[in-house]
XYZ file of C-alpha atoms in Angstrom:
569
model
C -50.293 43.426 10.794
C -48.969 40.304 12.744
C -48.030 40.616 16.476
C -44.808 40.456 15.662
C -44.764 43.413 12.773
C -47.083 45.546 15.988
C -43.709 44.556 18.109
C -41.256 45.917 15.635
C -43.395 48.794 15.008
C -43.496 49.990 17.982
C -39.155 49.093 18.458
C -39.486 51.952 15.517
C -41.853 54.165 17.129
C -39.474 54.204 20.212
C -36.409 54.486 18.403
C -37.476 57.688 16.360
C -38.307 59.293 19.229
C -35.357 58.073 22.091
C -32.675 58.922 18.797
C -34.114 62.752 18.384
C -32.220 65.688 18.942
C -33.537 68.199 21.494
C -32.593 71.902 22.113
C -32.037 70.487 26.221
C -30.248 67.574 24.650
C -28.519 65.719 21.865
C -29.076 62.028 21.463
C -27.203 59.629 23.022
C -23.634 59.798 21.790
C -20.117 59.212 23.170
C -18.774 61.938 25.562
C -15.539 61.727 24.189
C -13.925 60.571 20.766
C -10.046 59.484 19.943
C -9.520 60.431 16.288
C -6.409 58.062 16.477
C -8.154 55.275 16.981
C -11.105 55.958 14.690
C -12.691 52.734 13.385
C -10.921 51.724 10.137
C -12.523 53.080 6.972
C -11.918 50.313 4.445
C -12.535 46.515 4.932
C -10.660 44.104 3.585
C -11.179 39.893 3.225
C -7.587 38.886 4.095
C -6.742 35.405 1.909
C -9.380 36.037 -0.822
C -8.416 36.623 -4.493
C -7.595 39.958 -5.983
C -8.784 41.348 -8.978
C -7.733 45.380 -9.911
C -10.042 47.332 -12.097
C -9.058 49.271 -14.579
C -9.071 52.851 -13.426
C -10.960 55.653 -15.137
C -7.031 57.407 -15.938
C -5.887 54.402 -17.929
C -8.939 54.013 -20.304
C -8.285 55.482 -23.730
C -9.809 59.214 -24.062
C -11.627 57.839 -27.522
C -13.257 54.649 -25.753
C -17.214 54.321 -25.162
C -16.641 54.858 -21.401
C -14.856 57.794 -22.079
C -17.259 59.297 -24.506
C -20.067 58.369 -21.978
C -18.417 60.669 -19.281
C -18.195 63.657 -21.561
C -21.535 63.757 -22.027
C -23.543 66.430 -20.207
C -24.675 65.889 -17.043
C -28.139 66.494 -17.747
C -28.492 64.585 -20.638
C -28.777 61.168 -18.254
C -32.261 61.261 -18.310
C -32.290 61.074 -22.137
C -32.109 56.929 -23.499
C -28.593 56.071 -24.793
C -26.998 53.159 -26.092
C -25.858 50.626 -23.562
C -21.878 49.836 -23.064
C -21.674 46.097 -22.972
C -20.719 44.813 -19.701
C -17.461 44.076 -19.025
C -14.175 44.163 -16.838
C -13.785 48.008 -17.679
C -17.334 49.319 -17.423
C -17.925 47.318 -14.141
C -14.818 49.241 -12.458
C -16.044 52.319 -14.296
C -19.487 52.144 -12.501
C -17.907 51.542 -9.210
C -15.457 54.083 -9.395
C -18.436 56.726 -10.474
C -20.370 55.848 -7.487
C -18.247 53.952 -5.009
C -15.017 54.713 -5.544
C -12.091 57.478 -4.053
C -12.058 60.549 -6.266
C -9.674 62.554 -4.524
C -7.472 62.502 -1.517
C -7.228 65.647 0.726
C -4.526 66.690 3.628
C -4.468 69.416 5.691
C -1.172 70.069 7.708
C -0.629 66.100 9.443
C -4.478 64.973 8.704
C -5.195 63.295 5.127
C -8.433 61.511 4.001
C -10.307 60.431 1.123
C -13.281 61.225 -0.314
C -15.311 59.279 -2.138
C -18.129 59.595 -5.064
C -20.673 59.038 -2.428
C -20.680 61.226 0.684
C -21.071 59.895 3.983
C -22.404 61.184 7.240
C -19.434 62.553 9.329
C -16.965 60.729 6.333
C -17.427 57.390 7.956
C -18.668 55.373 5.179
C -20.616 52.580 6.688
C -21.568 51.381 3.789
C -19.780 48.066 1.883
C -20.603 47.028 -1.883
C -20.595 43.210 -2.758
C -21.077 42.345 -6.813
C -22.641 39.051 -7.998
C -21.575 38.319 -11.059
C -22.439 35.602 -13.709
C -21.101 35.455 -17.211
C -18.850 38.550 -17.494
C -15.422 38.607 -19.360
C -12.504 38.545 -17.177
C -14.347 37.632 -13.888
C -14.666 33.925 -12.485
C -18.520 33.575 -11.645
C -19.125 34.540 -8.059
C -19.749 37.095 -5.359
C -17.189 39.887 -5.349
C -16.627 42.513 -2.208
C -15.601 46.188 -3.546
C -12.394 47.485 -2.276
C -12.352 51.046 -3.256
C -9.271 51.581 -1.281
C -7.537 49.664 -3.987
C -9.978 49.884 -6.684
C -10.557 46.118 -6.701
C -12.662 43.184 -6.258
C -12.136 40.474 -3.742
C -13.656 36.993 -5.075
C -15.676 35.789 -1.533
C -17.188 32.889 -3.175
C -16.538 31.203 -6.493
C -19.305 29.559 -7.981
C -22.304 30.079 -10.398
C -25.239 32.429 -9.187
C -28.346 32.055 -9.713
C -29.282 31.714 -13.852
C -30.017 35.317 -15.587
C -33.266 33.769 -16.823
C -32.346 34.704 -19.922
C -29.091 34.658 -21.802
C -26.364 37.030 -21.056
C -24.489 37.959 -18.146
C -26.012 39.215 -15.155
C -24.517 40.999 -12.691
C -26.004 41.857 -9.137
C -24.823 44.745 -6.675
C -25.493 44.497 -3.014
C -25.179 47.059 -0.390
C -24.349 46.314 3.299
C -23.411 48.310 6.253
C -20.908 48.906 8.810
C -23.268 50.494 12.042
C -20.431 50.614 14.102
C -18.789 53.107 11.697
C -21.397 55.640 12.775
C -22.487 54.472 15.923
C -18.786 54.897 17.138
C -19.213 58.946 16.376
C -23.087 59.799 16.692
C -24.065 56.911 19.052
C -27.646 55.981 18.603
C -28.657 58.059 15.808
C -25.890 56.107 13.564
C -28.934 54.107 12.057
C -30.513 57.031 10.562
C -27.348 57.967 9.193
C -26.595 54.884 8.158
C -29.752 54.130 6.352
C -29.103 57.883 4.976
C -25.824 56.630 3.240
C -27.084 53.740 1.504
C -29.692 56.170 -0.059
C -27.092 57.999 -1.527
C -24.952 54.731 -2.641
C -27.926 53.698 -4.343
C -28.582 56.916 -5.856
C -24.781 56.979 -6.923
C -24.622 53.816 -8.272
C -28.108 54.781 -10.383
C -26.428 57.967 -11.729
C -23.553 55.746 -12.700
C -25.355 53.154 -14.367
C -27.131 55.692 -16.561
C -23.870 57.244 -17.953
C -23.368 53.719 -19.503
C -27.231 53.473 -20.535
C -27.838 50.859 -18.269
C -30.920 50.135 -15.556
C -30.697 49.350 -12.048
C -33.720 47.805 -9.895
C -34.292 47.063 -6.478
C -35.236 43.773 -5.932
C -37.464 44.578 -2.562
C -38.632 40.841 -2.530
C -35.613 39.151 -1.220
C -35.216 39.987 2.624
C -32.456 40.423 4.637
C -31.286 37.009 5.825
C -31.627 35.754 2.435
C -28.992 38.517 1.746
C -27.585 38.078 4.629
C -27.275 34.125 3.283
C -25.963 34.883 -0.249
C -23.242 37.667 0.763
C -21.863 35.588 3.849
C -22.368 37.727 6.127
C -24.103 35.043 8.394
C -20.466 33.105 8.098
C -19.284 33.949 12.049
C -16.249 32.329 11.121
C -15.420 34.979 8.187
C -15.572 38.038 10.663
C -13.334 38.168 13.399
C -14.994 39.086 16.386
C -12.730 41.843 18.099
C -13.455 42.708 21.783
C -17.018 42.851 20.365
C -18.774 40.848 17.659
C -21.418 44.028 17.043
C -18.859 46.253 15.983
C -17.752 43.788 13.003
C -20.616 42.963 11.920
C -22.527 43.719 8.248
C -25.689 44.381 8.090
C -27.465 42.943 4.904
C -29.269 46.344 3.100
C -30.558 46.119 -0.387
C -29.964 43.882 -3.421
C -29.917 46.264 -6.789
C -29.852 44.641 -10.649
C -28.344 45.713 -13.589
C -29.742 45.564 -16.913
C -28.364 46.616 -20.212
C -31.003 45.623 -22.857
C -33.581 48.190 -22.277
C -35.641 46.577 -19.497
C -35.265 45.578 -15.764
C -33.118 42.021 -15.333
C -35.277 39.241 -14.046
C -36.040 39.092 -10.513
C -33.895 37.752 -8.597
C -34.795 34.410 -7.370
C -34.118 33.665 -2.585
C -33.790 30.485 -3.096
C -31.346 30.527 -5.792
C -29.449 32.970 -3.842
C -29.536 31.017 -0.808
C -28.513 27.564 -2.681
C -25.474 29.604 -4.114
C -24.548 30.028 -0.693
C -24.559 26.765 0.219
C -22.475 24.897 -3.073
C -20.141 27.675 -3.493
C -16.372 27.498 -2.734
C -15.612 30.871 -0.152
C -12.337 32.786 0.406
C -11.107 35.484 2.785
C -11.502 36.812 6.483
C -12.772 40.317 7.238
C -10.320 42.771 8.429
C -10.943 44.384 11.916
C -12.986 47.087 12.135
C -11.924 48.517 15.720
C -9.932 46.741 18.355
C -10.924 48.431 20.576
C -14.403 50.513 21.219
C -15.019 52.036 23.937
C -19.026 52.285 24.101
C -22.262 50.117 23.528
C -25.417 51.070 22.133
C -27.154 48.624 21.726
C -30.876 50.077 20.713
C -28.906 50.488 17.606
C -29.109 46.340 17.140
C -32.427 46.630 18.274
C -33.939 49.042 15.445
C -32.098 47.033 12.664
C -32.962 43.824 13.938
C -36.805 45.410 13.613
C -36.780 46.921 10.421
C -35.227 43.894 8.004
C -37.070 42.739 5.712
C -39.056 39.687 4.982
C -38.859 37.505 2.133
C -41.861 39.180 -0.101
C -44.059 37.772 -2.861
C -41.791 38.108 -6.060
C -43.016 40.771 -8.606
C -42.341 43.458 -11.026
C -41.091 46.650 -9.316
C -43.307 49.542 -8.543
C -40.636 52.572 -9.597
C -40.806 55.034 -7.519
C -42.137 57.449 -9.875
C -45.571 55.716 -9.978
C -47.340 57.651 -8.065
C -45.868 61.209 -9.793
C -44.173 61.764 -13.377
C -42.999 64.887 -13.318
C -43.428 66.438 -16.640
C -41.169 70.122 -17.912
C -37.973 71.769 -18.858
C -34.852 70.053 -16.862
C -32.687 72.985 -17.686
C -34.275 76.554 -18.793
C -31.591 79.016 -17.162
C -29.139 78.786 -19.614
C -26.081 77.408 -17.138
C -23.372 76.089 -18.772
C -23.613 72.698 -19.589
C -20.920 70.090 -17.182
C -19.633 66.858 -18.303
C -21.756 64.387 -16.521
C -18.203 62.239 -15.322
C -16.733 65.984 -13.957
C -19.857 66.446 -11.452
C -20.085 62.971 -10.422
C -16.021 62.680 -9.790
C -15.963 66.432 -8.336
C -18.964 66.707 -6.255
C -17.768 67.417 -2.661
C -19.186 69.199 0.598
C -19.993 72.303 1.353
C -18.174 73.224 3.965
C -18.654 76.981 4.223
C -20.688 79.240 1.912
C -20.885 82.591 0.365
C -23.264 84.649 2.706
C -23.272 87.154 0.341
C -24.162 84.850 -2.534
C -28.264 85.276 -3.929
C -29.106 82.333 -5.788
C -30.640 83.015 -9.839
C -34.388 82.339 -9.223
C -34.167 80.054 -12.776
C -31.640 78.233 -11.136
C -33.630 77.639 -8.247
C -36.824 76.155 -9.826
C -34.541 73.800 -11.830
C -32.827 72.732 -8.474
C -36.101 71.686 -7.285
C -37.856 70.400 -10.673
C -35.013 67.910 -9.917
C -35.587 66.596 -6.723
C -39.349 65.611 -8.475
C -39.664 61.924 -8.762
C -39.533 60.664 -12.540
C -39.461 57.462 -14.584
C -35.921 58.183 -14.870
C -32.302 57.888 -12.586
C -32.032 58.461 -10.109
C -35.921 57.971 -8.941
C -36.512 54.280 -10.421
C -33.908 52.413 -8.414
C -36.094 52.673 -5.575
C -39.264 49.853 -5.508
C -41.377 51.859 -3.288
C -43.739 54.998 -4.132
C -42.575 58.415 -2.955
C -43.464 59.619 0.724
C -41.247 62.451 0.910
C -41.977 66.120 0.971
C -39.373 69.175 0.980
C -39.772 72.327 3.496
C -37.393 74.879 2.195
C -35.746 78.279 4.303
C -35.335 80.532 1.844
C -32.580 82.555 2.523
C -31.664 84.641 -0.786
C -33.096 83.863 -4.185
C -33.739 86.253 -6.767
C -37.186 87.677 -7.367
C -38.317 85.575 -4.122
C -39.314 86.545 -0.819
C -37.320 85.342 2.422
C -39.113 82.488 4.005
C -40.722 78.973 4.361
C -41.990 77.109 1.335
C -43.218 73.548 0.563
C -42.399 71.775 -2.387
C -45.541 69.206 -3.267
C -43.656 66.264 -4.738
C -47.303 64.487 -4.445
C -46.120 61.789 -2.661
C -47.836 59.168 -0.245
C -47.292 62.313 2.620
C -48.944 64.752 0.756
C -51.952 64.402 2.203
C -51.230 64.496 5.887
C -49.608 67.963 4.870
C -51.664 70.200 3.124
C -54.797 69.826 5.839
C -52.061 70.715 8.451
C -50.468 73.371 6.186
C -53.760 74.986 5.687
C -54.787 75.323 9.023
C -51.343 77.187 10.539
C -50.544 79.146 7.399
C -52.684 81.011 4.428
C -50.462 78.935 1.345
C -50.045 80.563 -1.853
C -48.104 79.420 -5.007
C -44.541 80.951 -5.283
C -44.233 83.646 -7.728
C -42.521 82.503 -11.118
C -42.605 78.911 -10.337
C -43.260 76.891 -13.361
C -46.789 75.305 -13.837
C -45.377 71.874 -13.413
C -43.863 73.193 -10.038
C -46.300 72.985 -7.027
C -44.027 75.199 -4.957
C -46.134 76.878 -2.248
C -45.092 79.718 -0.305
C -46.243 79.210 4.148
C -44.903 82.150 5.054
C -42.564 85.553 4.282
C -39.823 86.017 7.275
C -37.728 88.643 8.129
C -33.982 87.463 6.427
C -32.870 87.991 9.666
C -34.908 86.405 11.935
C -35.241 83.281 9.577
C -31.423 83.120 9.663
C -30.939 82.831 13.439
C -33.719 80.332 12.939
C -32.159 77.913 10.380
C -29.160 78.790 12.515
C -30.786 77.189 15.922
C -32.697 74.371 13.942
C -29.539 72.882 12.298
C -27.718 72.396 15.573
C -26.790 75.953 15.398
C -24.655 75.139 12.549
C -23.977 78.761 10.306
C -23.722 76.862 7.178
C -28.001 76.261 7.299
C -28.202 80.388 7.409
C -25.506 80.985 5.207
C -26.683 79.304 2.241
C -29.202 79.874 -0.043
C -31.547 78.212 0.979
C -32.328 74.800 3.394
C -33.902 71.774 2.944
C -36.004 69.537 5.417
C -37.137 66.242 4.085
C -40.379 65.405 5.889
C -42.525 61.936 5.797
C -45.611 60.829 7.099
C -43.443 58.011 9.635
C -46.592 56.542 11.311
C -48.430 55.550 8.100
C -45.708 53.887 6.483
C -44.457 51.901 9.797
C -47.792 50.948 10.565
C -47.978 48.938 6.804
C -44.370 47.434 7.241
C -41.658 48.184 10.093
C -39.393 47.872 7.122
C -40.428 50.867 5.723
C -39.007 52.870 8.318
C -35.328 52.056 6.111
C -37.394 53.042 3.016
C -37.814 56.357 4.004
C -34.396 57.412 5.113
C -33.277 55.940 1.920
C -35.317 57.968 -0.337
C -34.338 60.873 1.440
C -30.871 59.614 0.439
C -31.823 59.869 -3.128
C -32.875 63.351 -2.821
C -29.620 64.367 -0.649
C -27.691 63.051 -3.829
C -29.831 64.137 -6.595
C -29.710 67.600 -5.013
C -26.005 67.429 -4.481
C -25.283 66.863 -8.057
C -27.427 68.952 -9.213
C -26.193 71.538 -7.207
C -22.414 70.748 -8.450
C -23.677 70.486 -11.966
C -24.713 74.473 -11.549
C -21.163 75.222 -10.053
C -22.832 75.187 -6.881
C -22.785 73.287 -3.497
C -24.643 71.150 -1.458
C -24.218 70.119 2.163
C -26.122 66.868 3.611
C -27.027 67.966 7.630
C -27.912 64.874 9.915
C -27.991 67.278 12.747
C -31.113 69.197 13.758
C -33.374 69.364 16.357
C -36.295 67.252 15.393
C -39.110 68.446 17.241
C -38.711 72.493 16.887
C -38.673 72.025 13.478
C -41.820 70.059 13.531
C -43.147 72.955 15.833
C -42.131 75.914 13.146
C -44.535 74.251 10.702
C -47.578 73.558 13.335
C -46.845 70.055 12.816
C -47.900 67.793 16.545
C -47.998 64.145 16.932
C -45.754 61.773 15.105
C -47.156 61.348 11.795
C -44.623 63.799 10.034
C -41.206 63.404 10.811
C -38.288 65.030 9.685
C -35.823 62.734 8.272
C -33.184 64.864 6.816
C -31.789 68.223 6.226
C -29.514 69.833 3.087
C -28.368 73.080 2.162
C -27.379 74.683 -1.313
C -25.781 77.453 -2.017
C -21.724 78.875 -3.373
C -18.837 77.649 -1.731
C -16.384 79.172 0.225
C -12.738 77.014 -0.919
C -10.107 76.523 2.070
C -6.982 77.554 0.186
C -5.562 75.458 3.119
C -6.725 72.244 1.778
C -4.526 70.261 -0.820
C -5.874 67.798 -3.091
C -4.035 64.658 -4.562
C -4.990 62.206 -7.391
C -7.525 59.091 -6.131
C -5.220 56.800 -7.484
C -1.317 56.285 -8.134
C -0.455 55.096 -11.146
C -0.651 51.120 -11.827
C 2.127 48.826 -13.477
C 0.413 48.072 -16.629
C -0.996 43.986 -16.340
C -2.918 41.876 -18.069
C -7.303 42.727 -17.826
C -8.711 40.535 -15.001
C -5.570 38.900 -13.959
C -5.397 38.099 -10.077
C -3.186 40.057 -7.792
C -0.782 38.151 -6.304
């Protein structure tokens, strides 16, 4: 490691620990918070060329798209013919994983929600689409409106050759910091990094209802992507009372593929040539006039953690280090269209505490958070790292208490030596043999409830579900190879919040992502010291509890009918 990777390691090392949450104090965050002048939720490039996508409502019920919805949900694993690529099953990805799905009001308030969920609703993230060779779209770089359902044309001009023929189309994720850090103050990276996890995850789910791939391509870094998505283009964004709170922050480059293989890498310097020849369009809309607070460590961790340019080769899936192997679905739950789950998954925002989970149900809630050679594990490039800690609240046939799912990931390791030595583990009863679910140790339901209670910010909804999740990773190993990593592992933990909330909402069930919990006690409940193993994340499962108060309205209005790919004037 360089002396400037130890420098950035140790910006990591500092952040984790400044950005916990203690049981004498939260994080640094604003002390007060005007709702009415919440940072805006949608970006826009004012002056830039409009295309509207066709909406999922106005295909035909008997087209492929359609069909490919009304498939089961867990049938996405399983290899399917590919939907060519065009106008209509571009806007029918991003509307399965980007889009609005529903709008909700209660009494004067009204908001959207969208296919992927987003710390505190605040949606930091922003998709840009590269696109070469596709019917009905000008070559170029495209930002995703999903207010609208559209795609602004940024820059017109030819990317960088498919090396091999066909179209090729590119998806890019960036994000909005300011979007969290104007709500949770300097934990907003985590959160943020948290949300593109489950964008990517989205967008994977999506692409498989169409029997398409998507790859990571880990070896371009950030201001290359910074470069080829203009976000490096000062004059583009205006600047506000502050130029932080504008600004993008370049996060992953994903590739489709269609013909039963990952696209060709994408080539930096092709990407950064496109840049320079192309013709660009648009300004950015303001994201808050306004702020009213500076955190500034938040800069400081991002700026640490991009990512260098990298040797270009093949993608490592994620699922090369485990391939989890047994039944998907044993319990005998009914069997939900995959397009229902993915358009109707939604919060948790109270549960059942009455409500004991089917014990079947449970193992196949966790035989899906194992990593596979399948979506949503192999968008991500790197290995698995992290491990699940469940509070077992009520499950059938299964004692109240703390278990460890082995996903037999790069943390296992530093887990089971510590595991050992606090608790006396034994394998769960019932679990299937392709399950390594351990039981630590039997609580009293009671006591274990005012402890999930306590952990999660002293939130009900961790002892009122089912059961709890904390997503744990060995921090120190993975920083100490590449400061970038520290991104990684939020992300994957991402993957898992998404997997397990559609999963979850495929069972008629709930999930509930939790950003808030006190770091260091939970470390403590497990006999975990030092900061190797870090807890990243927390979710919760279990049956909802509806507010009849809450009314729900259509994603979309109705459209004039126009001609496919057509700009807006």
């Amino acid at each position: 490691m360089s002396s400037v990777e130890r420098d950035a390691a140790s910006v990591v090392r500092h952040y984790h620990e400044r950005s916990k949450h203690r049981l004498e104090a939260y994080a640094a965050g604003p002390e007060t918070l005007d709702w009415d002048a919440q940072p805006a939720p949608f970006r826009r490039f004012e002056g830039a060329p409009v295309v509207s996508l066709p909406l999922l409502s106005e295909l035909p019920a008997d087209s492929p798209i359609a069909r490919a919805l009304a498939a089961p949900f867990d049938s996405l694993g399983e290899a399917r013919p590919p939907i060519a690529p065009s106008l209509a099953s571009l806007g029918a990805l991003l509307q399965s994983s980007l889009g609005i799905t529903a709008w909700k009001s209660i009494g004067p308030d009204r908001w959207a929600v969208r296919a992927n969920p987003s710390s505190g609703n605040l949606h930091p993230v922003e998709a840009y689409v590269l696109v070469r060779g596709v019917a009905g779209l000008a070559d170029g770089l495209y930002h995703y409106e999903p207010e609208r359902h559209a795609l602004e044309l940024r820059a017109r001009g030819a990317p960088p050759p498919p090396g091999r023929e066909g179209p090729r189309v590119d998806l890019a994720l960036t994000t909005v910091m300011w979007r969290e850090a104007w709500k949770y103050g300097e934990r907003a990276f985590r959160y943020c990094q948290l949300d593109v996890g489950h964008a990517m995850a989205a967008l994977r789910y999506a692409a498989a209802l169409f029997g398409w791939r998507l790859a990571e391509q880990a070896h371009v870094g950030s201001a290359t992507l910074a470069t080829a998505l203009g976000l490096d283009r000062a004059a583009d964004f205006a600047a506000g009372r502050r130029a932080d709170t504008e600004r993008e922050e370049p996060e992953v480059l994903l590739s489709l593929s269609w013909e039963g293989e990952d696209a060709p890498l994408a080539d930096p310097e092709e990407l950064a040539r496109f840049a320079r020849v192309a013709s660009w369009h648009g300004t950015a809309s303001l994201i808050d006039a306004r702020p009213m607070y500076r955190w500034p460590v938040v800069t400081e961790i991002a700026e640490a953690t991009r990512r260098p340019e990298a040797e270009a080769r093949a993608p490592a899936s994620a699922s090369a280090t485990s391939d989890a192997t047994g039944p998907r679905r044993s319990s005998g739950a009914p069997r939900r269209r995959a397009g229902d789950v993915i358009l109707e998954r939604r919060s948790a925002q109270r549960f059942d505490a009455g409500h004991v989970l089917d014990r079947d149900l449970f193992f196949e809630l966790l035989d899906a958070a194992l990593p596979r050679r399948a979506a949503p594990w192999d968008v991500l490039a790197q290995p698995p790292r992290v491990e699940l800690v469940l509070l077992v609240h009520r499950v059938s046939a299964l004692d109240a208490g703390v278990y460890w799912l082995n996903r037999r990931s790069a943390s296992s390791e530093a887990l089971v030596a510590r595991f050992e030595e606090r608790f006396r583990p034994s394998r769960a009863p019932g679990a299937p043999p392709h399950l390594d679910l351990v039981e630590l140790m039997r609580v009293d339901p009671r006591q274990l409830a005012r402890v999930a209670r306590t952990v999660h910010c002293h939130q009900d909804i961790a002892a009122t579900s089912c059961f709890a999740v904390g997503m744990l990773a060995d921090v120190a190993s993975a920083v100490s190879e590449a400061p970038s990593a520290y991104r990684d592992l939020y992300r994957e933990a991402g993957v898992l919040g998404q997997a397990l909330y559609l999963e979850a909402e495929s069972r008629d069930l709930r999930g509930t992502g939790i950003g808030c919990f006190f770091d260091d006690p939970f470390h403590e409940l497990l006999g975990l010291e030092g900061h190797a193993c870090q807890s990243l994340y927390h979710f919760t499962v279990g049956k909802p509890k509806i507010d009849p108060r809450v009314e729900t309205a259509p994603p979309y209005a109705p459209r004039p009918t126009r001609l496919p790919g057509a700009l807006d004037e």
